[in-house]
């Protein structure tokens, strides 16, 4: 097998968690080929050393893999510093380097926090939509067994959002003092969300029949694995 | 970007602006800063790219030419004033240190 497919539920802003995961995979001989949301595809490599770094382009859009104006100049500067562009997942740009001494992409703490924040701001409406939807269902008492999972996911999103802002304000303060506060994916997001998703898929199988459920999961897997 | 952001300069900003007293592009700046500081200060490509964009927006530097994908910039009068102001601020810190710590 020269390819490996896996899922990880890191927060979109958790550069540390994601790079650590990618670096760990690299030590096992797997190089990232594609990332799409929680889906990661790796290919086998025999390179002795690689390390990853992540930045965000707030102007990038996933629909057509459009990279914003100036991205080519950014890539050229990154290349001169020893970084190669690997792939982008929406606004997240992932770079790899074979040089252990390559400087990080972002060396100014305030700049790094701003880059993450500008990109994350665009996710907030989506988070709020989930949260508001969940609360409307609670207030209207239109809750059935399936909605409980939806509401659990809603609180997961709300928790994630709160964790983000706690990190953001602490990181701003730290950056003003000249150091960078590393990101961390909330426990709920990292371990509870996959469970909720699995239960939801299980319930879907129960409602629609096992065949329909397997078909749905198959379509989902094919979509994520072939997503370019 | 709020204007007050550049009221004081970080070490990286300071060295980038020093490099830009003569026309040069981003890649040159990364190498020059490393050489000037003996590797003590390292400017990451992401930070440099964003700072150049912001300095240009604030007219601290100005775009001069594009060769291939490389864009060159040079310090403006406003940039020189900013650098001079930062130099004076650092100098007064050194003076105060000497006065109160060394008794000079």
Short mmCIF file of C-alpha atoms in Angstrom, two decimals:
data_model
loop_
_atom_site.label_atom_id
_atom_site.label_comp_id
_atom_site.label_asym_id
_atom_site.label_seq_id
_atom_site.Cartn_x
_atom_site.Cartn_y
_atom_site.Cartn_z
CA UNK A 1 0.00 0.00 0.00
CA UNK A 2 1.51 3.30 -1.10
CA UNK A 3 -1.41 5.39 0.07
CA UNK A 4 -2.93 5.95 3.47
CA UNK A 5 -6.27 7.58 4.21
CA UNK A 6 -7.13 8.88 7.64
CA UNK A 7 -9.39 11.31 9.52
CA UNK A 8 -8.41 13.72 12.28
CA UNK A 9 -10.69 16.24 13.97
CA UNK A 10 -8.31 19.12 14.64
CA UNK A 11 -9.74 22.63 14.89
CA UNK A 12 -9.18 24.71 11.76
CA UNK A 13 -6.89 27.07 13.68
CA UNK A 14 -4.83 24.40 15.44
CA UNK A 15 -1.61 24.76 13.48
CA UNK A 16 0.40 23.09 16.22
CA UNK A 17 -1.82 20.00 16.43
CA UNK A 18 -1.94 19.54 12.66
CA UNK A 19 1.79 20.09 12.07
CA UNK A 20 2.66 17.72 14.92
CA UNK A 21 0.40 15.08 13.41
CA UNK A 22 1.93 15.58 9.94
CA UNK A 23 5.47 15.52 11.35
CA UNK A 24 4.66 12.32 13.21
CA UNK A 25 3.35 10.74 10.00
CA UNK A 26 6.51 11.89 8.21
CA UNK A 27 8.70 10.05 10.72
CA UNK A 28 6.77 6.89 9.82
CA UNK A 29 7.49 7.49 6.12
CA UNK A 30 4.18 9.07 5.08
CA UNK A 31 4.00 12.39 3.25
CA UNK A 32 0.85 14.44 3.00
CA UNK A 33 -0.70 14.48 -0.46
CA UNK A 34 -4.13 15.96 0.25
CA UNK A 35 -6.11 17.43 3.13
CA UNK A 36 -9.79 18.14 2.89
CA UNK A 37 -11.49 19.08 6.16
CA UNK A 38 -10.95 16.20 8.57
CA UNK A 39 -9.69 13.91 5.78
CA UNK A 40 -5.95 13.38 5.15
CA UNK A 41 -4.36 11.39 2.34
CA UNK A 42 -0.71 10.36 2.60
CA UNK A 43 1.69 8.76 0.15
CA UNK A 44 4.69 6.61 0.99
CA UNK A 45 8.02 8.42 0.92
CA UNK A 46 11.64 7.48 1.48
CA UNK A 47 12.79 11.01 2.25
CA UNK A 48 14.92 10.92 5.40
CA UNK A 49 13.53 14.12 6.89
CA UNK A 50 10.59 16.41 6.31
CA UNK A 51 8.85 18.93 8.51
CA UNK A 52 5.63 20.85 7.98
CA UNK A 53 4.37 24.35 8.59
CA UNK A 54 0.99 25.95 8.05
CA UNK A 55 -0.23 29.39 7.17
CA UNK A 56 -3.55 30.84 6.03
CA UNK A 57 -4.59 32.98 3.08
CA UNK A 58 -7.79 34.73 4.12
CA UNK A 59 -8.58 35.47 0.43
CA UNK A 60 -8.30 31.87 -0.77
CA UNK A 61 -11.45 30.04 -1.77
CA UNK A 62 -12.01 26.31 -2.03
CA UNK A 63 -14.52 26.29 -4.87
CA UNK A 64 -11.95 26.47 -7.65
CA UNK A 65 -8.72 26.09 -5.67
CA UNK A 66 -8.17 29.74 -6.43
CA UNK A 67 -5.12 31.14 -4.77
CA UNK A 68 -5.19 34.86 -4.07
CA UNK A 69 -3.21 37.53 -5.84
CA UNK A 70 0.40 37.39 -4.70
CA UNK A 71 0.33 33.69 -3.78
CA UNK A 72 3.01 32.93 -6.39
CA UNK A 73 5.31 35.53 -4.82
CA UNK A 74 4.61 34.06 -1.41
CA UNK A 75 5.47 30.58 -2.73
CA UNK A 76 8.70 31.87 -4.23
CA UNK A 77 9.78 33.48 -0.96
CA UNK A 78 8.83 30.31 0.90
CA UNK A 79 10.87 28.26 -1.59
CA UNK A 80 13.89 30.49 -1.07
CA UNK A 81 13.57 29.82 2.66
CA UNK A 82 13.40 26.06 2.03
CA UNK A 83 9.62 25.49 1.98
CA UNK A 84 7.61 23.78 -0.75
CA UNK A 85 3.85 24.22 -1.07
CA UNK A 86 2.10 20.86 -0.60
CA UNK A 87 -1.61 21.48 -0.69
CA UNK A 88 -4.29 23.86 0.48
CA UNK A 89 -7.46 23.08 2.38
CA UNK A 90 -9.69 26.05 1.85
CA UNK A 91 -7.70 28.95 3.40
CA UNK A 92 -5.14 26.71 5.05
CA UNK A 93 -1.84 26.46 3.14
CA UNK A 94 0.43 23.55 4.02
CA UNK A 95 4.16 23.66 3.30
CA UNK A 96 6.89 21.06 3.70
CA UNK A 97 10.63 21.38 4.08
CA UNK A 98 13.47 18.90 3.87
CA UNK A 99 15.79 21.36 5.57
CA UNK A 100 15.82 21.04 9.38
CA UNK A 101 17.14 24.63 9.63
CA UNK A 102 14.40 26.22 7.52
CA UNK A 103 12.88 29.09 9.54
CA UNK A 104 9.17 28.88 10.38
CA UNK A 105 6.86 30.57 7.85
CA UNK A 106 5.70 33.03 10.49
CA UNK A 107 8.36 34.40 12.81
CA UNK A 108 6.48 37.39 14.22
CA UNK A 109 4.02 36.30 16.96
CA UNK A 110 1.53 39.14 16.37
CA UNK A 111 1.57 38.51 12.63
CA UNK A 112 0.94 34.79 13.14
CA UNK A 113 -2.04 35.44 15.42
CA UNK A 114 -3.46 37.96 12.91
CA UNK A 115 -3.05 35.54 9.99
CA UNK A 116 -4.95 32.82 11.88
CA UNK A 117 -7.61 35.22 13.13
CA UNK A 118 -8.35 36.82 9.75
CA UNK A 119 -8.89 33.37 8.31
CA UNK A 120 -10.90 32.05 11.26
CA UNK A 121 -13.22 35.09 11.24
CA UNK A 122 -14.67 33.74 7.98
CA UNK A 123 -15.63 30.49 9.73
CA UNK A 124 -17.54 32.23 12.52
CA UNK A 125 -20.86 32.71 10.61
CA UNK A 126 -20.93 28.96 9.92
CA UNK A 127 -20.30 28.16 13.58
CA UNK A 128 -22.97 30.62 14.68
CA UNK A 129 -25.47 29.17 12.20
CA UNK A 130 -25.05 25.74 13.82
CA UNK A 131 -25.32 27.19 17.30
CA UNK A 132 -28.44 29.29 16.54
CA UNK A 133 -30.09 26.35 14.77
CA UNK A 134 -29.46 24.15 17.80
CA UNK A 135 -30.86 26.69 20.23
CA UNK A 136 -33.98 27.32 18.12
CA UNK A 137 -34.70 23.61 18.24
CA UNK A 138 -34.26 23.54 22.00
CA UNK A 139 -36.52 26.59 22.56
CA UNK A 140 -39.23 25.28 20.20
CA UNK A 141 -39.14 21.92 21.99
CA UNK A 142 -39.02 20.23 18.59
CA UNK A 143 -36.43 17.82 19.86
CA UNK A 144 -36.48 14.16 18.93
CA UNK A 145 -33.82 11.51 19.45
CA UNK A 146 -31.95 12.49 16.28
CA UNK A 147 -31.84 16.15 17.25
CA UNK A 148 -30.09 15.30 20.49
CA UNK A 149 -27.02 14.42 18.47
CA UNK A 150 -27.39 17.59 16.43
CA UNK A 151 -27.61 19.61 19.62
CA UNK A 152 -24.61 17.79 21.04
CA UNK A 153 -22.73 18.79 17.89
CA UNK A 154 -24.04 22.35 18.32
CA UNK A 155 -22.61 22.55 21.83
CA UNK A 156 -19.41 21.08 20.42
CA UNK A 157 -19.23 23.95 17.92
CA UNK A 158 -20.05 26.51 20.61
CA UNK A 159 -17.38 25.07 22.86
CA UNK A 160 -14.88 25.11 20.00
CA UNK A 161 -15.76 28.74 19.24
CA UNK A 162 -15.33 29.75 22.90
CA UNK A 163 -12.01 27.90 23.08
CA UNK A 164 -10.88 29.73 19.96
CA UNK A 165 -11.62 33.17 21.40
CA UNK A 166 -10.00 32.29 24.71
CA UNK A 167 -6.90 31.26 22.76
CA UNK A 168 -7.12 34.37 20.54
CA UNK A 169 -7.24 36.90 23.37
CA UNK A 170 -4.50 35.12 25.32
CA UNK A 171 -2.40 34.84 22.14
CA UNK A 172 -2.84 38.57 21.40
CA UNK A 173 -1.66 39.39 24.89
CA UNK A 174 1.27 36.99 24.59
CA UNK A 175 2.19 38.40 21.16
CA UNK A 176 2.22 41.94 22.62
CA UNK A 177 4.76 40.61 25.13
CA UNK A 178 6.76 39.12 22.24
CA UNK A 179 5.98 35.40 22.44
CA UNK A 180 3.59 33.08 20.66
CA UNK A 181 0.96 31.05 22.47
CA UNK A 182 0.56 27.70 20.73
CA UNK A 183 -2.87 26.51 19.62
CA UNK A 184 -4.64 23.45 20.99
CA UNK A 185 -7.66 21.54 19.71
CA UNK A 186 -10.37 21.28 22.43
CA UNK A 187 -10.85 17.78 23.80
CA UNK A 188 -14.57 17.81 22.88
CA UNK A 189 -13.81 18.60 19.27
CA UNK A 190 -10.96 16.11 18.95
CA UNK A 191 -12.60 13.06 20.52
CA UNK A 192 -16.34 13.67 20.91
CA UNK A 193 -17.10 14.89 17.38
CA UNK A 194 -15.95 11.63 15.72
CA UNK A 195 -18.16 9.67 18.14
CA UNK A 196 -21.16 11.90 17.35
CA UNK A 197 -20.52 11.50 13.63
CA UNK A 198 -20.26 7.72 13.90
CA UNK A 199 -23.49 7.51 15.92
CA UNK A 200 -25.24 9.75 13.37
CA UNK A 201 -24.08 7.50 10.52
CA UNK A 202 -25.25 4.49 12.53
CA UNK A 203 -28.66 6.06 13.01
CA UNK A 204 -28.84 6.90 9.33
CA UNK A 205 -28.24 3.22 8.57
CA UNK A 206 -31.06 2.33 10.96
CA UNK A 207 -33.49 4.82 9.42
CA UNK A 208 -32.71 4.31 5.76
CA UNK A 209 -31.74 0.65 5.86
CA UNK A 210 -28.25 -0.78 6.02
CA UNK A 211 -27.82 -0.75 2.22
CA UNK A 212 -28.63 2.95 1.96
CA UNK A 213 -26.30 3.69 4.88
CA UNK A 214 -23.42 1.78 3.28
CA UNK A 215 -24.13 3.54 -0.04
CA UNK A 216 -24.05 6.93 1.74
CA UNK A 217 -20.77 6.14 3.51
CA UNK A 218 -19.30 4.84 0.23
CA UNK A 219 -20.21 8.07 -1.61
CA UNK A 220 -18.75 10.10 1.26
CA UNK A 221 -15.50 8.13 1.21
CA UNK A 222 -15.15 8.29 -2.57
CA UNK A 223 -15.83 12.04 -2.48
CA UNK A 224 -13.20 12.72 0.20
CA UNK A 225 -10.60 10.41 -1.28
CA UNK A 226 -10.87 11.78 -4.78
CA UNK A 227 -11.25 15.43 -3.72
CA UNK A 228 -8.49 17.48 -5.37
CA UNK B 1 -4.10 47.44 9.68
CA UNK B 2 -4.28 50.06 12.42
CA UNK B 3 -1.74 52.82 12.05
CA UNK B 4 -0.58 52.54 15.67
CA UNK B 5 0.80 49.10 14.80
CA UNK B 6 3.99 50.66 13.46
CA UNK B 7 4.47 53.23 16.21
CA UNK B 8 7.23 51.01 17.53
CA UNK B 9 9.03 48.46 15.42
CA UNK B 10 9.85 44.88 16.27
CA UNK B 11 13.37 43.66 15.64
CA UNK B 12 12.31 41.98 12.40
CA UNK B 13 10.54 45.09 11.11
CA UNK B 14 13.58 47.20 12.02
CA UNK B 15 16.00 45.05 10.03
CA UNK B 16 13.65 44.71 7.05
CA UNK B 17 13.44 48.50 6.79
CA UNK B 18 17.22 48.85 7.10
CA UNK B 19 17.60 46.44 4.16
CA UNK B 20 15.20 48.54 2.12
CA UNK B 21 17.33 51.69 2.22
CA UNK B 22 18.49 50.27 -1.12
CA UNK B 23 16.06 48.74 -3.59
CA UNK B 24 15.68 44.99 -3.04
CA UNK B 25 13.17 42.14 -3.15
CA UNK B 26 11.85 39.79 -0.46
CA UNK B 27 14.26 36.95 -1.09
CA UNK B 28 17.25 39.32 -0.82
CA UNK B 29 15.89 40.71 2.45
CA UNK B 30 15.69 37.26 4.08
CA UNK B 31 19.34 36.63 3.26
CA UNK B 32 20.50 40.13 4.20
CA UNK B 33 18.83 40.08 7.62
CA UNK B 34 20.43 36.73 8.37
CA UNK B 35 23.86 38.04 7.37
CA UNK B 36 23.49 41.38 9.17
CA UNK B 37 22.57 39.74 12.45
CA UNK B 38 24.83 36.69 12.16
CA UNK B 39 21.75 34.45 12.08
CA UNK B 40 20.36 35.90 15.34
CA UNK B 41 17.29 37.30 13.58
CA UNK B 42 15.50 35.11 11.07
CA UNK B 43 12.57 36.46 9.10
CA UNK B 44 10.12 33.79 7.98
CA UNK B 45 8.77 34.07 4.43
CA UNK B 46 5.16 34.43 5.60
CA UNK B 47 5.99 37.20 8.01
CA UNK B 48 8.12 38.98 5.42
CA UNK B 49 5.45 38.74 2.73
CA UNK B 50 2.76 40.16 5.01
CA UNK B 51 5.01 42.88 6.41
CA UNK B 52 6.01 44.04 2.93
CA UNK B 53 2.33 44.24 1.96
CA UNK B 54 1.48 46.20 5.11
CA UNK B 55 4.49 48.53 4.85
CA UNK B 56 3.53 49.22 1.24
CA UNK B 57 -0.11 49.94 2.20
CA UNK B 58 1.09 52.35 4.88
CA UNK B 59 3.51 53.98 2.38
CA UNK B 60 6.46 53.14 4.61
CA UNK B 61 8.03 51.48 1.56
CA UNK B 62 7.12 51.76 -2.10
CA UNK B 63 6.99 49.23 -4.89
CA UNK B 64 9.61 49.88 -7.58
CA UNK B 65 9.60 47.06 -10.13
CA UNK B 66 8.71 43.43 -10.85
CA UNK B 67 11.23 41.03 -12.36
CA UNK B 68 9.57 37.67 -12.95
CA UNK B 69 7.68 36.98 -9.74
CA UNK B 70 10.02 39.12 -7.67
CA UNK B 71 8.78 42.51 -6.52
CA UNK B 72 11.29 45.09 -5.41
CA UNK B 73 10.68 47.82 -2.89
CA UNK B 74 12.52 50.81 -1.45
CA UNK B 75 12.15 52.84 1.73
CA UNK B 76 10.09 56.05 1.44
CA UNK B 77 10.71 59.30 3.36
CA UNK B 78 8.00 58.23 5.78
CA UNK B 79 9.82 54.92 6.25
CA UNK B 80 13.11 56.72 6.90
CA UNK B 81 11.43 58.90 9.53
CA UNK B 82 9.94 55.81 11.16
CA UNK B 83 13.32 54.09 11.22
CA UNK B 84 14.97 57.23 12.63
CA UNK B 85 12.29 57.46 15.32
CA UNK B 86 12.88 53.82 16.27
CA UNK B 87 16.64 54.39 16.33
CA UNK B 88 16.20 57.33 18.72
CA UNK B 89 13.88 55.25 20.92
CA UNK B 90 16.44 52.46 21.14
CA UNK B 91 19.21 54.97 21.76
CA UNK B 92 17.35 56.49 24.68
CA UNK B 93 16.89 53.02 26.12
CA UNK B 94 20.65 52.44 25.86
CA UNK B 95 21.34 55.86 27.41
CA UNK B 96 18.97 55.12 30.29
CA UNK B 97 20.57 51.71 30.82
CA UNK B 98 24.04 53.25 30.98
CA UNK B 99 22.82 56.01 33.28
CA UNK B 100 20.96 53.85 35.78
CA UNK B 101 22.75 50.51 35.56
CA UNK B 102 26.33 51.51 34.84
CA UNK B 103 26.28 54.92 36.54
CA UNK B 104 27.74 56.61 33.44
#
